mmCIF file of N, CA and C in Angstrom:
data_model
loop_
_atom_site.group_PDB
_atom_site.id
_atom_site.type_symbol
_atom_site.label_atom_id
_atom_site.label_comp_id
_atom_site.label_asym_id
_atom_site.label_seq_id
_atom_site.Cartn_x
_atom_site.Cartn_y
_atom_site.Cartn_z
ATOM 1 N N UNK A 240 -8.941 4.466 2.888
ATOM 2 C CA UNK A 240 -10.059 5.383 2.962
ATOM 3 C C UNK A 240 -9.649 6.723 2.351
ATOM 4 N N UNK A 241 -10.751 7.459 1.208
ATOM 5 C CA UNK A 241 -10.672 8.547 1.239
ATOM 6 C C UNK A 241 -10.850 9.684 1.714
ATOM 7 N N UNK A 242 -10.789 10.435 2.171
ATOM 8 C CA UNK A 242 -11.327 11.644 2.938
ATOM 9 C C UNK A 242 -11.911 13.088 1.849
ATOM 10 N N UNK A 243 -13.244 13.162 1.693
ATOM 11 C CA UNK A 243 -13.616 13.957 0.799
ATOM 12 C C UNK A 243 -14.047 15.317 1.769
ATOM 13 N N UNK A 244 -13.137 16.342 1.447
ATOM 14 C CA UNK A 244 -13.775 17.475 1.742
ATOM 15 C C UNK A 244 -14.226 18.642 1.380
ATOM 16 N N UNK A 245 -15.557 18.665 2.204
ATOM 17 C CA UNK A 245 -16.413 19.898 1.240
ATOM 18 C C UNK A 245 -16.712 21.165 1.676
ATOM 19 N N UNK A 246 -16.300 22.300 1.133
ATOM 20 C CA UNK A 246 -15.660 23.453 1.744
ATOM 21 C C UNK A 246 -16.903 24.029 3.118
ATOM 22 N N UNK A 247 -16.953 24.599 3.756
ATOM 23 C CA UNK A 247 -17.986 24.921 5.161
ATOM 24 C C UNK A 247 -18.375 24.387 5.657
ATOM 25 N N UNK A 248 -18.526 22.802 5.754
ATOM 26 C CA UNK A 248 -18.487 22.207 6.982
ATOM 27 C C UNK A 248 -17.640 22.184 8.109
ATOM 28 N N UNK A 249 -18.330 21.978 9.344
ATOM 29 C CA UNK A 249 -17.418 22.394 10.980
ATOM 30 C C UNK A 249 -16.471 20.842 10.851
ATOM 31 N N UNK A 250 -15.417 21.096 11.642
ATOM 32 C CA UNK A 250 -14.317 19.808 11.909
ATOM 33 C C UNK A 250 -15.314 18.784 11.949
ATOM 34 N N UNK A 251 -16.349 18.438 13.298
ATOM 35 C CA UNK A 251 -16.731 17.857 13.858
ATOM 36 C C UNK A 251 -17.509 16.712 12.396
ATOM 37 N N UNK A 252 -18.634 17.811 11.068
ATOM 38 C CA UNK A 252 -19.245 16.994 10.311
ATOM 39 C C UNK A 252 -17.710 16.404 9.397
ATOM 40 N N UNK A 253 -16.530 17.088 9.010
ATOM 41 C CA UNK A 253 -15.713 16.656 8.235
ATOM 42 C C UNK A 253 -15.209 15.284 8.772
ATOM 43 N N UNK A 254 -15.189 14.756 9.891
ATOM 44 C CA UNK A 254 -14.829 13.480 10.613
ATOM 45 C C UNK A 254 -15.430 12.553 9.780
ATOM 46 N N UNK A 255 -16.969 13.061 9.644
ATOM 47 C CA UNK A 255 -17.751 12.131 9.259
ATOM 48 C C UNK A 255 -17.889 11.418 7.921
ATOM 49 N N UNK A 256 -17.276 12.780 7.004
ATOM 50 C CA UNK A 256 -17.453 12.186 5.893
ATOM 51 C C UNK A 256 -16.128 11.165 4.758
ATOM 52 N N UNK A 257 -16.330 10.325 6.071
ATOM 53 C CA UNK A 257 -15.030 9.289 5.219
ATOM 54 C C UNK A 257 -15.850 8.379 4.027
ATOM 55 N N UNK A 258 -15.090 8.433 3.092
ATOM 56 C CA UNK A 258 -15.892 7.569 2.025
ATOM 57 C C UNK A 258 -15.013 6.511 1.465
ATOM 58 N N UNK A 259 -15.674 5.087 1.617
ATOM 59 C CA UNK A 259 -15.044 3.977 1.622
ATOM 60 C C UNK A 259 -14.973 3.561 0.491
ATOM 61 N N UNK A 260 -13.542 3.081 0.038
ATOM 62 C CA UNK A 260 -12.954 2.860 -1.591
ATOM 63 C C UNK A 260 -12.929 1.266 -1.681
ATOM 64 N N UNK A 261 -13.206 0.832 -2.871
ATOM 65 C CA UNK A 261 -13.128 -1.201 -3.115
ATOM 66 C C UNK A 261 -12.642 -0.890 -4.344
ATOM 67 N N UNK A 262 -11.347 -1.664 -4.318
ATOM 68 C CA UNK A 262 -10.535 -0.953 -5.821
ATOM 69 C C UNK A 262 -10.847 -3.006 -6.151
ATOM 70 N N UNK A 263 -11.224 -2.838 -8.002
ATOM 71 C CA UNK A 263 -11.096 -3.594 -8.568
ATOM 72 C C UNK A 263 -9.894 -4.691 -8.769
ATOM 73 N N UNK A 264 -9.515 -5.158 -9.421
ATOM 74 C CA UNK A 264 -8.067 -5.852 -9.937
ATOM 75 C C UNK A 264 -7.615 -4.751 -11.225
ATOM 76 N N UNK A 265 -6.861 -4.287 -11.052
ATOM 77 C CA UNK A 265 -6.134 -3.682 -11.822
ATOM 78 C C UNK A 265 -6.458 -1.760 -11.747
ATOM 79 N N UNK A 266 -7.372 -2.079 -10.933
ATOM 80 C CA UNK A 266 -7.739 -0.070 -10.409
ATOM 81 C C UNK A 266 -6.991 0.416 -9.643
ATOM 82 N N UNK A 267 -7.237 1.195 -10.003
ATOM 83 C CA UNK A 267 -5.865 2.474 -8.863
ATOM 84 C C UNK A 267 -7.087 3.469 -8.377
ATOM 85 N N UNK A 268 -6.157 3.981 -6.412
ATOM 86 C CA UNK A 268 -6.513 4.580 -5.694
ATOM 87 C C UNK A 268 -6.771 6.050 -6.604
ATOM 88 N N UNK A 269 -7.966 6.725 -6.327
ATOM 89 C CA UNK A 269 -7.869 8.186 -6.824
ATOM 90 C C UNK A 269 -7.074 9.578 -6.352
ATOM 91 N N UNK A 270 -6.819 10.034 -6.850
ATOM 92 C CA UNK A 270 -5.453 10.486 -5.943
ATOM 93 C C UNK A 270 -5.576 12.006 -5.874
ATOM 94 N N UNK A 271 -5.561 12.756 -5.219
ATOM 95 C CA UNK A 271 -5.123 14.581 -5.942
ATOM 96 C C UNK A 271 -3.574 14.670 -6.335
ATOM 97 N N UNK A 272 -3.543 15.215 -7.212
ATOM 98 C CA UNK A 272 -2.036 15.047 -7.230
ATOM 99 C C UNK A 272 -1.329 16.629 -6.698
ATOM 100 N N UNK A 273 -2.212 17.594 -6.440
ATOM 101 C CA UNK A 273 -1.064 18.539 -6.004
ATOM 102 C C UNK A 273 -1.904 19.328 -4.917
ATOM 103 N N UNK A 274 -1.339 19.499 -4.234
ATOM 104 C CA UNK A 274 -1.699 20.557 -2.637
ATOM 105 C C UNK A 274 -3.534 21.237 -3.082
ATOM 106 N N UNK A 275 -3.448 22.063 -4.048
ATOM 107 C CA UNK A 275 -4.340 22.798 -4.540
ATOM 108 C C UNK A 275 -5.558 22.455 -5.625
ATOM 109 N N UNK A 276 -5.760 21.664 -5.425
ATOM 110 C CA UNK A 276 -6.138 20.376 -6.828
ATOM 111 C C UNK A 276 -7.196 20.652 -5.907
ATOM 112 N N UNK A 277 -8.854 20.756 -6.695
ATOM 113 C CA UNK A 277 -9.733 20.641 -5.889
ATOM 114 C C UNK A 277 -10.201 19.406 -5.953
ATOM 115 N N UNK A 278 -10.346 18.318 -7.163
ATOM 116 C CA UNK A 278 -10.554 17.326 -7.136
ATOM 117 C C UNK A 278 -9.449 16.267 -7.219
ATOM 118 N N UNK A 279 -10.277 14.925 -7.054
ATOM 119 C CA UNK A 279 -9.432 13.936 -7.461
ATOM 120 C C UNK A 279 -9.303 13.451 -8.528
ATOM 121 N N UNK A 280 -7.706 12.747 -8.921
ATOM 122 C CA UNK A 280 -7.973 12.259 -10.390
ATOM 123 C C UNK A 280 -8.257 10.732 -10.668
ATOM 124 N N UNK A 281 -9.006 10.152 -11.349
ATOM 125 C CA UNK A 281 -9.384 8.880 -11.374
ATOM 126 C C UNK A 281 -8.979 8.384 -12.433
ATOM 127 N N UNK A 282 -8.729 6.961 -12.303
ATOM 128 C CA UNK A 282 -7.586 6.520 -14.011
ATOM 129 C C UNK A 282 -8.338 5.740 -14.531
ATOM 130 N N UNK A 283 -8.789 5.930 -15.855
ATOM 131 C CA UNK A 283 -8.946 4.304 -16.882
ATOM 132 C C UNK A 283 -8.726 2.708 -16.330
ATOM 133 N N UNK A 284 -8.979 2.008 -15.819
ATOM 134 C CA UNK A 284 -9.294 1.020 -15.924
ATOM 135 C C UNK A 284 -8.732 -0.383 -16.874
ATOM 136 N N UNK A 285 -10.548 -0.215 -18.156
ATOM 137 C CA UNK A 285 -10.293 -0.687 -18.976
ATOM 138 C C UNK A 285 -11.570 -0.022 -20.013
ATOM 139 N N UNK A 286 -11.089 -0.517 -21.264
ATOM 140 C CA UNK A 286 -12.178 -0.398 -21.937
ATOM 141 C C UNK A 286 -13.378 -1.470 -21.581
ATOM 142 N N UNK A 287 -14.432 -0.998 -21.583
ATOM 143 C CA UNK A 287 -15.538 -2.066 -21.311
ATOM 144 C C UNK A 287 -16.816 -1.929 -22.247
ATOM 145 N N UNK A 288 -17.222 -3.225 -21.970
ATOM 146 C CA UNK A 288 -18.957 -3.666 -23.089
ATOM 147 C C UNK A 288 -19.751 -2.897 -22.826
ATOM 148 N N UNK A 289 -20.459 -2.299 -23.930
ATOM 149 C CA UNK A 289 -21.812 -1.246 -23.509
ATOM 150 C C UNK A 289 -22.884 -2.187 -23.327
ATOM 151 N N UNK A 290 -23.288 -3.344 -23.735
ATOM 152 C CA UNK A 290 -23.968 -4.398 -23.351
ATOM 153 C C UNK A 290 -23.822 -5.462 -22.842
ATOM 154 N N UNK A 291 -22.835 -6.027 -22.952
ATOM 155 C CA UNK A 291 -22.364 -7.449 -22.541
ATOM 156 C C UNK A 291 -21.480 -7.432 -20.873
ATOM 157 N N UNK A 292 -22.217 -7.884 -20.157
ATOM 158 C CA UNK A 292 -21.658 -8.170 -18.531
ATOM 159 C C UNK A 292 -20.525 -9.654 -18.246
ATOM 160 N N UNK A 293 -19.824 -8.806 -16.992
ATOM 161 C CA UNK A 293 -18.687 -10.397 -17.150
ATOM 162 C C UNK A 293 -19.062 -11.446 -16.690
ATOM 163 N N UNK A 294 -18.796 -12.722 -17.483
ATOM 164 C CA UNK A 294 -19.255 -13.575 -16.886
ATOM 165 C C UNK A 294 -19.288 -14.473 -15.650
ATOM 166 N N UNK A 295 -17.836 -14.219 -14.667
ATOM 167 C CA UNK A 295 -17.853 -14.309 -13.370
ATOM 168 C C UNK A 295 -18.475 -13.377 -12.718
ATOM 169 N N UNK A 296 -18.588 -11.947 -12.990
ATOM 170 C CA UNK A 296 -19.117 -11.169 -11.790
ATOM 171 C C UNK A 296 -19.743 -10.477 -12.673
ATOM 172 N N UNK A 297 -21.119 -10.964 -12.914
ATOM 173 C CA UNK A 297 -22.487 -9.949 -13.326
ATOM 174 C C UNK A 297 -22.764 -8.858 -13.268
ATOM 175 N N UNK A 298 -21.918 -8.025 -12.109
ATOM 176 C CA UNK A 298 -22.144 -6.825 -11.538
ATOM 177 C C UNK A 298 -21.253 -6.082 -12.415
ATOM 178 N N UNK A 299 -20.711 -6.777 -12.808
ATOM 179 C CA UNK A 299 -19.166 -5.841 -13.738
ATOM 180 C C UNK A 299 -19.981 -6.324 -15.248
ATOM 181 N N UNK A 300 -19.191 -5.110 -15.634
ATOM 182 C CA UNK A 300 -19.361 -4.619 -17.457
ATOM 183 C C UNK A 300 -17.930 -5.786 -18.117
ATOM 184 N N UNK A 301 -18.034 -6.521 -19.355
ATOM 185 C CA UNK A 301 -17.146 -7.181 -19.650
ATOM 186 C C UNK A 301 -16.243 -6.492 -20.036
ATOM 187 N N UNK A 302 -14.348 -6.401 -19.686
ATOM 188 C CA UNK A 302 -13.283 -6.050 -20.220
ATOM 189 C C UNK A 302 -13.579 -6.405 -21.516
ATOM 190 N N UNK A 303 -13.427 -5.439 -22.148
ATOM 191 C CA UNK A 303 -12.625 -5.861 -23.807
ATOM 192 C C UNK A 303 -11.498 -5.224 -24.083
ATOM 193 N N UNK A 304 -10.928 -4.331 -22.997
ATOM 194 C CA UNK A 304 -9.002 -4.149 -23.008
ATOM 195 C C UNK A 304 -8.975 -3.511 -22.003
ATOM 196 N N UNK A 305 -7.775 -4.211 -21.201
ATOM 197 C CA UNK A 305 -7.546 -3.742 -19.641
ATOM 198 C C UNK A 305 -6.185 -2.741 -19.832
ATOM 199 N N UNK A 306 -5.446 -2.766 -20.914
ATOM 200 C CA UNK A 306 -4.011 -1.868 -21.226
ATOM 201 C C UNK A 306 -2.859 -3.257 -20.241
ATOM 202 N N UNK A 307 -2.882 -4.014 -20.224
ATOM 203 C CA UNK A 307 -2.124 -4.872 -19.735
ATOM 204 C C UNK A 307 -1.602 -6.146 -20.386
ATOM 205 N N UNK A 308 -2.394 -6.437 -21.459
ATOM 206 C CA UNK A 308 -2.598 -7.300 -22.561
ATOM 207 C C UNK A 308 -3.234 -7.492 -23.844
ATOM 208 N N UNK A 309 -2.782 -7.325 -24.902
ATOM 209 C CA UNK A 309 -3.617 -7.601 -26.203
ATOM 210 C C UNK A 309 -4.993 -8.331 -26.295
ATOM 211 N N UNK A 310 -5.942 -8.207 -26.512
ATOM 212 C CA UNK A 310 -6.857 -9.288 -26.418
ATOM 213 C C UNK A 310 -6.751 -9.930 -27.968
ATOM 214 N N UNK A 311 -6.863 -11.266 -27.956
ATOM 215 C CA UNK A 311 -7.276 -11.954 -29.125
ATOM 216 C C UNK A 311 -8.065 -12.605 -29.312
ATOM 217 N N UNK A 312 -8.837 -12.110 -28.943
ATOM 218 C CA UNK A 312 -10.327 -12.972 -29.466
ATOM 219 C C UNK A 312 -11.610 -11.933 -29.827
ATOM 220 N N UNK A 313 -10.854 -10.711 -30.243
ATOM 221 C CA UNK A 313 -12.175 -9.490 -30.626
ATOM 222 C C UNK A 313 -11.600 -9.250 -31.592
ATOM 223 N N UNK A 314 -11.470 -9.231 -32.714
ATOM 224 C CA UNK A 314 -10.700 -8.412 -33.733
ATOM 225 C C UNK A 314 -11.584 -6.764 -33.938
ATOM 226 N N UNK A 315 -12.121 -6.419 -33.946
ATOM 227 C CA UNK A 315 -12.741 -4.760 -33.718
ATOM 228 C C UNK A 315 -11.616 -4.039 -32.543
ATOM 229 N N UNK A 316 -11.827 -5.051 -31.464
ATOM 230 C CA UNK A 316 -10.777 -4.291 -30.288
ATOM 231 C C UNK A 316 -9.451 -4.597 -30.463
ATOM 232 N N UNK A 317 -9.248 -5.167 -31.034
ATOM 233 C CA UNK A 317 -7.997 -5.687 -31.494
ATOM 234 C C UNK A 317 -7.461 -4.955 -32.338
ATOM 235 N N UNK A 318 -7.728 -4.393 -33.194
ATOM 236 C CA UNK A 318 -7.433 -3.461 -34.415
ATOM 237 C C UNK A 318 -6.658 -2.026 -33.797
ATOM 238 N N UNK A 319 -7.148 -1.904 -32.433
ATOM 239 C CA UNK A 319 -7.275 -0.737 -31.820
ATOM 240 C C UNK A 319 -6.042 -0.321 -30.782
ATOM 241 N N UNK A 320 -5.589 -1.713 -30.851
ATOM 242 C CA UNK A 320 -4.652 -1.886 -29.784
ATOM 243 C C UNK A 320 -3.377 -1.727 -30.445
ATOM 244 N N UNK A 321 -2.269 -0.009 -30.044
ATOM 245 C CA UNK A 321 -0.694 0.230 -30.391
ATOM 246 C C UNK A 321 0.078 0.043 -29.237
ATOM 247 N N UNK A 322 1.417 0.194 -29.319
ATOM 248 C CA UNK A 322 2.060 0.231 -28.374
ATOM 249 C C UNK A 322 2.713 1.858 -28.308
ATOM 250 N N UNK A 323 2.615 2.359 -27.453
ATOM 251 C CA UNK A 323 3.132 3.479 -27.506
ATOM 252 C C UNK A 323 4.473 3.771 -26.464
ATOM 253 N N UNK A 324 5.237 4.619 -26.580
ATOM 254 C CA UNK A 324 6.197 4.652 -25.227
ATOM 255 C C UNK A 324 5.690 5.664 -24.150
ATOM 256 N N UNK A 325 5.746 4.923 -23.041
ATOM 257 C CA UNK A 325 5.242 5.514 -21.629
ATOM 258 C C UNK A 325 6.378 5.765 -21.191
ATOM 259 N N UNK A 326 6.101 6.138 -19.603
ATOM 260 C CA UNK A 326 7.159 6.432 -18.461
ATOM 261 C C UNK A 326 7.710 5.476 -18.024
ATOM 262 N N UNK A 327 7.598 4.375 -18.180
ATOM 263 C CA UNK A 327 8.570 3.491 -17.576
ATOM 264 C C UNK A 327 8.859 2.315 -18.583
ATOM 265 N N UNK A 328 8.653 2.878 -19.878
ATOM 266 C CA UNK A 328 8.871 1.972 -21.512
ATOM 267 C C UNK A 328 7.611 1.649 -22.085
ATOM 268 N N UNK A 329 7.562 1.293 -23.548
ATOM 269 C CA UNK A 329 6.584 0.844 -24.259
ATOM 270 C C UNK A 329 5.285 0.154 -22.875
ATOM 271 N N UNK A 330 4.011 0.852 -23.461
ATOM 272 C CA UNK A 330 3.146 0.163 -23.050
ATOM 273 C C UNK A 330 1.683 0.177 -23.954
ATOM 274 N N UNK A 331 0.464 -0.021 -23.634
ATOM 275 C CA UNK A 331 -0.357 -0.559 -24.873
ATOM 276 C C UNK A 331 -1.114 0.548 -24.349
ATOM 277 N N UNK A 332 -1.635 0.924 -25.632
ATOM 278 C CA UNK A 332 -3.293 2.251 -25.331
ATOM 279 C C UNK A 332 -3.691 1.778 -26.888
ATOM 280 N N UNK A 333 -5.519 2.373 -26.134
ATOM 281 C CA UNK A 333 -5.913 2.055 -27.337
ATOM 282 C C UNK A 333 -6.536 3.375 -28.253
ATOM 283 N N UNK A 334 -6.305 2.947 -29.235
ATOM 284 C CA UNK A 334 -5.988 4.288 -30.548
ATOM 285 C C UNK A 334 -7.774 4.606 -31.038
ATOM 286 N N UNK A 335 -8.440 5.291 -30.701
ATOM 287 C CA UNK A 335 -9.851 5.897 -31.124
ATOM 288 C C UNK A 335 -9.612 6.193 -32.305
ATOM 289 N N UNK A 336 -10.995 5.865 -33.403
ATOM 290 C CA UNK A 336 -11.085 6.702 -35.198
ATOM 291 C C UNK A 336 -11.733 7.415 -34.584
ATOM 292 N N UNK A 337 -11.392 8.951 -35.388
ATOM 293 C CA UNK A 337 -12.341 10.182 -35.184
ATOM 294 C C UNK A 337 -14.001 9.920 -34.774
ATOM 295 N N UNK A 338 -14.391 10.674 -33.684
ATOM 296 C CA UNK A 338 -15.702 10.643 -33.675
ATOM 297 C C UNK A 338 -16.156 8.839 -33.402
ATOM 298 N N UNK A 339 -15.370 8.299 -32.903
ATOM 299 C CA UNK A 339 -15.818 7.257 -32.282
ATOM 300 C C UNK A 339 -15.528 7.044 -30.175
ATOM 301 N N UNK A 340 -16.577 6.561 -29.867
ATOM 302 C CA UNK A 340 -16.688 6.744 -28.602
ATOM 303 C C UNK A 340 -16.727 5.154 -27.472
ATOM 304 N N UNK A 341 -16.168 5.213 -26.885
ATOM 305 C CA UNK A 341 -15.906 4.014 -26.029
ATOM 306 C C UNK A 341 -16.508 4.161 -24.393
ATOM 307 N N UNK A 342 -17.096 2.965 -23.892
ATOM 308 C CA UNK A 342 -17.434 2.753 -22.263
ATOM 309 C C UNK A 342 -16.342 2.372 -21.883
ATOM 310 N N UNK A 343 -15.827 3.252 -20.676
ATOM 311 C CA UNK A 343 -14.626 2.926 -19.572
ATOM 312 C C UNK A 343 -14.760 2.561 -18.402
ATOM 313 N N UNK A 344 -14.187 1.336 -17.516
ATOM 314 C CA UNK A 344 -13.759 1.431 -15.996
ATOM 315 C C UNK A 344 -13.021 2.405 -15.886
ATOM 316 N N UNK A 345 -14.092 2.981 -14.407
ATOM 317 C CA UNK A 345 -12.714 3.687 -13.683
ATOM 318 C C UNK A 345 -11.657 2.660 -12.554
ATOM 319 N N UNK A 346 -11.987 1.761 -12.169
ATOM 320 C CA UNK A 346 -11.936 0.219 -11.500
ATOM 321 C C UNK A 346 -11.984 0.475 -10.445
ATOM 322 N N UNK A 347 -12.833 1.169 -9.405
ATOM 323 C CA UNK A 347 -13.154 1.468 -7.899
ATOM 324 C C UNK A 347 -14.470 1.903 -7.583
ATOM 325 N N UNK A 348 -15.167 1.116 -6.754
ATOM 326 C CA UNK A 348 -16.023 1.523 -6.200
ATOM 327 C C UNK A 348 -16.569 2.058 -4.910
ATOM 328 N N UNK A 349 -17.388 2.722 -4.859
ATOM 329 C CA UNK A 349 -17.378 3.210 -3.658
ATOM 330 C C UNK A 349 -18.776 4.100 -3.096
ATOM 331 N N UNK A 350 -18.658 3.758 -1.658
ATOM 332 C CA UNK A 350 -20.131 4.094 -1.001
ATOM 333 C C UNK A 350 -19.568 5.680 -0.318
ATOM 334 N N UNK A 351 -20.995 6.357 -0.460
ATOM 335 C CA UNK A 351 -20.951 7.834 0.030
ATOM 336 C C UNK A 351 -22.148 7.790 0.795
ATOM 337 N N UNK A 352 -22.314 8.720 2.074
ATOM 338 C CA UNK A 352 -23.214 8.995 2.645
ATOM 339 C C UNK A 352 -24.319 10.184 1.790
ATOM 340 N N UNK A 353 -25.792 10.441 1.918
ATOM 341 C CA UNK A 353 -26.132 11.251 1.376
ATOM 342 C C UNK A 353 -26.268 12.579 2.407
ATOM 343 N N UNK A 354 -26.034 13.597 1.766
ATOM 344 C CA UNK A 354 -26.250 14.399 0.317
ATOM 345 C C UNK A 354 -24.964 14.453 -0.212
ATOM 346 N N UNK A 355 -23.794 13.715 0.006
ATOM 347 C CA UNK A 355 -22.656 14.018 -1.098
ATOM 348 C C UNK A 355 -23.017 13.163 -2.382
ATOM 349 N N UNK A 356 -21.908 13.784 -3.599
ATOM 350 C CA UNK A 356 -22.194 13.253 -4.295
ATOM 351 C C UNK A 356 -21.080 13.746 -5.146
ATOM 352 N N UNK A 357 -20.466 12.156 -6.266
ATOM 353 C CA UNK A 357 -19.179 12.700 -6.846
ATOM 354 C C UNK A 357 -19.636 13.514 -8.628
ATOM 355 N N UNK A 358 -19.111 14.346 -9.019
ATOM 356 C CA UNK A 358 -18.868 14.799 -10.135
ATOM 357 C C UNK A 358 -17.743 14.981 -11.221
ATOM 358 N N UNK A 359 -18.440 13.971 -12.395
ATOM 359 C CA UNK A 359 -17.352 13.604 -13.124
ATOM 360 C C UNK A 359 -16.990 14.777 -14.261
ATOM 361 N N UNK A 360 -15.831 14.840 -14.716
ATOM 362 C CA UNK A 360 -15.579 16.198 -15.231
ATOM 363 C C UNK A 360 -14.460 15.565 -15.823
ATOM 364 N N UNK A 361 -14.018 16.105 -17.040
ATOM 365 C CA UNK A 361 -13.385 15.754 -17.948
ATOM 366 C C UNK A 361 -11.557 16.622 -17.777
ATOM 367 N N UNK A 362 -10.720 16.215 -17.509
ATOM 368 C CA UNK A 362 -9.021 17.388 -17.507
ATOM 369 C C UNK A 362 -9.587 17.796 -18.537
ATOM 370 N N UNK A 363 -8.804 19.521 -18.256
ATOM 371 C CA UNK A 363 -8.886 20.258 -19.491
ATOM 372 C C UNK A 363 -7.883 19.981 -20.496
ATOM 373 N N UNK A 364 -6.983 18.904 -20.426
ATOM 374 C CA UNK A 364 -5.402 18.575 -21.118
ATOM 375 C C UNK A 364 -6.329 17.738 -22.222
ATOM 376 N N UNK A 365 -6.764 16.635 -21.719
ATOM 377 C CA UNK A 365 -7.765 15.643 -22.847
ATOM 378 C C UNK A 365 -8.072 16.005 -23.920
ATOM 379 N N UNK A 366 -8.546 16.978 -23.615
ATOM 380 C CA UNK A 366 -8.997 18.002 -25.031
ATOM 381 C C UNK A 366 -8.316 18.781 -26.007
ATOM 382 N N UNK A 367 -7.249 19.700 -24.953
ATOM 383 C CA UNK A 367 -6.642 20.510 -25.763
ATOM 384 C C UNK A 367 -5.456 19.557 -26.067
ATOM 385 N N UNK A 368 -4.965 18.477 -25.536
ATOM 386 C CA UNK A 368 -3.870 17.794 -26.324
ATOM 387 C C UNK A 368 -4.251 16.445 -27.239
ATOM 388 N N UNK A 369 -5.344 16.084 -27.193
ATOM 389 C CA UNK A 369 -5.831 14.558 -27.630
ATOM 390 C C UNK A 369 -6.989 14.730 -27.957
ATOM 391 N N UNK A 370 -7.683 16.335 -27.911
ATOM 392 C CA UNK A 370 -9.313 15.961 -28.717
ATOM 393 C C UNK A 370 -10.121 15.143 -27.848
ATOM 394 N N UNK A 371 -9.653 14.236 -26.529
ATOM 395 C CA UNK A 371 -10.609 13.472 -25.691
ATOM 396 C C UNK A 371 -11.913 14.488 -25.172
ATOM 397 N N UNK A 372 -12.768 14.121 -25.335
ATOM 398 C CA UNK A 372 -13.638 14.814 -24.429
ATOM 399 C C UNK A 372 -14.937 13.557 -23.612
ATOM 400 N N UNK A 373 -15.639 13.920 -22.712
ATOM 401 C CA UNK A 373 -16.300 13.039 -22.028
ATOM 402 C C UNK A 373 -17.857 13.591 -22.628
ATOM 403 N N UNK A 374 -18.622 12.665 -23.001
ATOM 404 C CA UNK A 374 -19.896 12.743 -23.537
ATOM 405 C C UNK A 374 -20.860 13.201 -22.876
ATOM 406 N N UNK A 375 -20.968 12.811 -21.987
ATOM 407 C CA UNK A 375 -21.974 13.277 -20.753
ATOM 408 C C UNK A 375 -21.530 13.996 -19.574
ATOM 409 N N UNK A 376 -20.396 15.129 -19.760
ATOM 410 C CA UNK A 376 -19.731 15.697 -18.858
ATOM 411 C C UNK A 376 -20.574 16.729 -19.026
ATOM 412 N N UNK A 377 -20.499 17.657 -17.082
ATOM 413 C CA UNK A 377 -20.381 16.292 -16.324
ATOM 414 C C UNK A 377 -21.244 15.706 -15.887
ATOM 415 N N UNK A 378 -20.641 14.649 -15.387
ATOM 416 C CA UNK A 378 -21.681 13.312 -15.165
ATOM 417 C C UNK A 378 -21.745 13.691 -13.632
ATOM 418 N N UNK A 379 -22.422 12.923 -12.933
ATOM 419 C CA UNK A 379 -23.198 12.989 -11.242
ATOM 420 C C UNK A 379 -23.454 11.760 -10.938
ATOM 421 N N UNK A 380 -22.644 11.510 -10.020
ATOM 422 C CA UNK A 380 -22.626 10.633 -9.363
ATOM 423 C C UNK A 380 -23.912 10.581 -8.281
ATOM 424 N N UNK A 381 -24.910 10.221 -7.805
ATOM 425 C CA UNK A 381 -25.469 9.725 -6.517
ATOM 426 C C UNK A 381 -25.213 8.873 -5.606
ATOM 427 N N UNK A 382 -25.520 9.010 -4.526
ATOM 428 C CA UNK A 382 -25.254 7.833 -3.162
ATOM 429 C C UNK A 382 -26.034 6.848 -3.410
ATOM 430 N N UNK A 383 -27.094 6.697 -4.328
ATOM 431 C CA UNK A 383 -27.788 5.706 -4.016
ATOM 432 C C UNK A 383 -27.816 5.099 -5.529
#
């Protein structure tokens, strides 16, 4: 469970607002990473279909790269896929052409009571080190 808190509420409503996490296969918990961090940070996933749904679970957008394996059977996504060196050795990311834009898992879902509501917002690092920026930032989450 996460515990989201929102600044002036009494102890008593902060109890209340636990918000329950369902992490995908391959999603990670959202995390703050430092004492003072007002939000949480949420990780990539995978790349996913802007049209095409998976075919075991309808509810999900189809992987077309999870960063865990090459796919071979897309050559477009395939093209896209380097190996780069990470923190714990070579691992796979996928390489964007200028001015081209991709749908992502964040791989967790999760129910909120209303009136909260999450807001997606882009690190300011994305940008100033990688040009990433988020298209519809920010985005708004609803409870319902």
């Amino acid at each position: 469970m996460l515990r989201i808190l929102t600044r002036g509420l009494r102890l008593k409503e902060l109890k209340s607002n636990m918000v329950r996490i369902h992490l995908h296969p391959g999603g990670k918990m959202p995390e703050r990473k430092t004492p003072g961090a007002i939000g949480f940070d949420a990780a990539i996933r995978a790349v996913v279909s802007p049209t095409e749904m998976d075919p075991i679970n309808l509810i999900l957008r189809k992987t077309l790269f999870d960063f865990t394996e090459s796919p071979n059977d897309n050559p477009y996504t395939e093209r896209h896929i380097v190996i780069v060196p990470g923190q714990f050795g070579n691992q796979l990311a996928y390489k964007m052409d200028p001015g081209e834009s991709v749908l992502v898992g964040i791989g967790f879902v999760t129910e909120m009571k209303w009136p909260m509501f999450y807001w997606v917002a882009p690190r300011s690092g994305l940008a100033a080190k990688w040009g990433i920026t988020v298209a519809n930032a920010p985005g708004t989450v609803d409870p319902d």
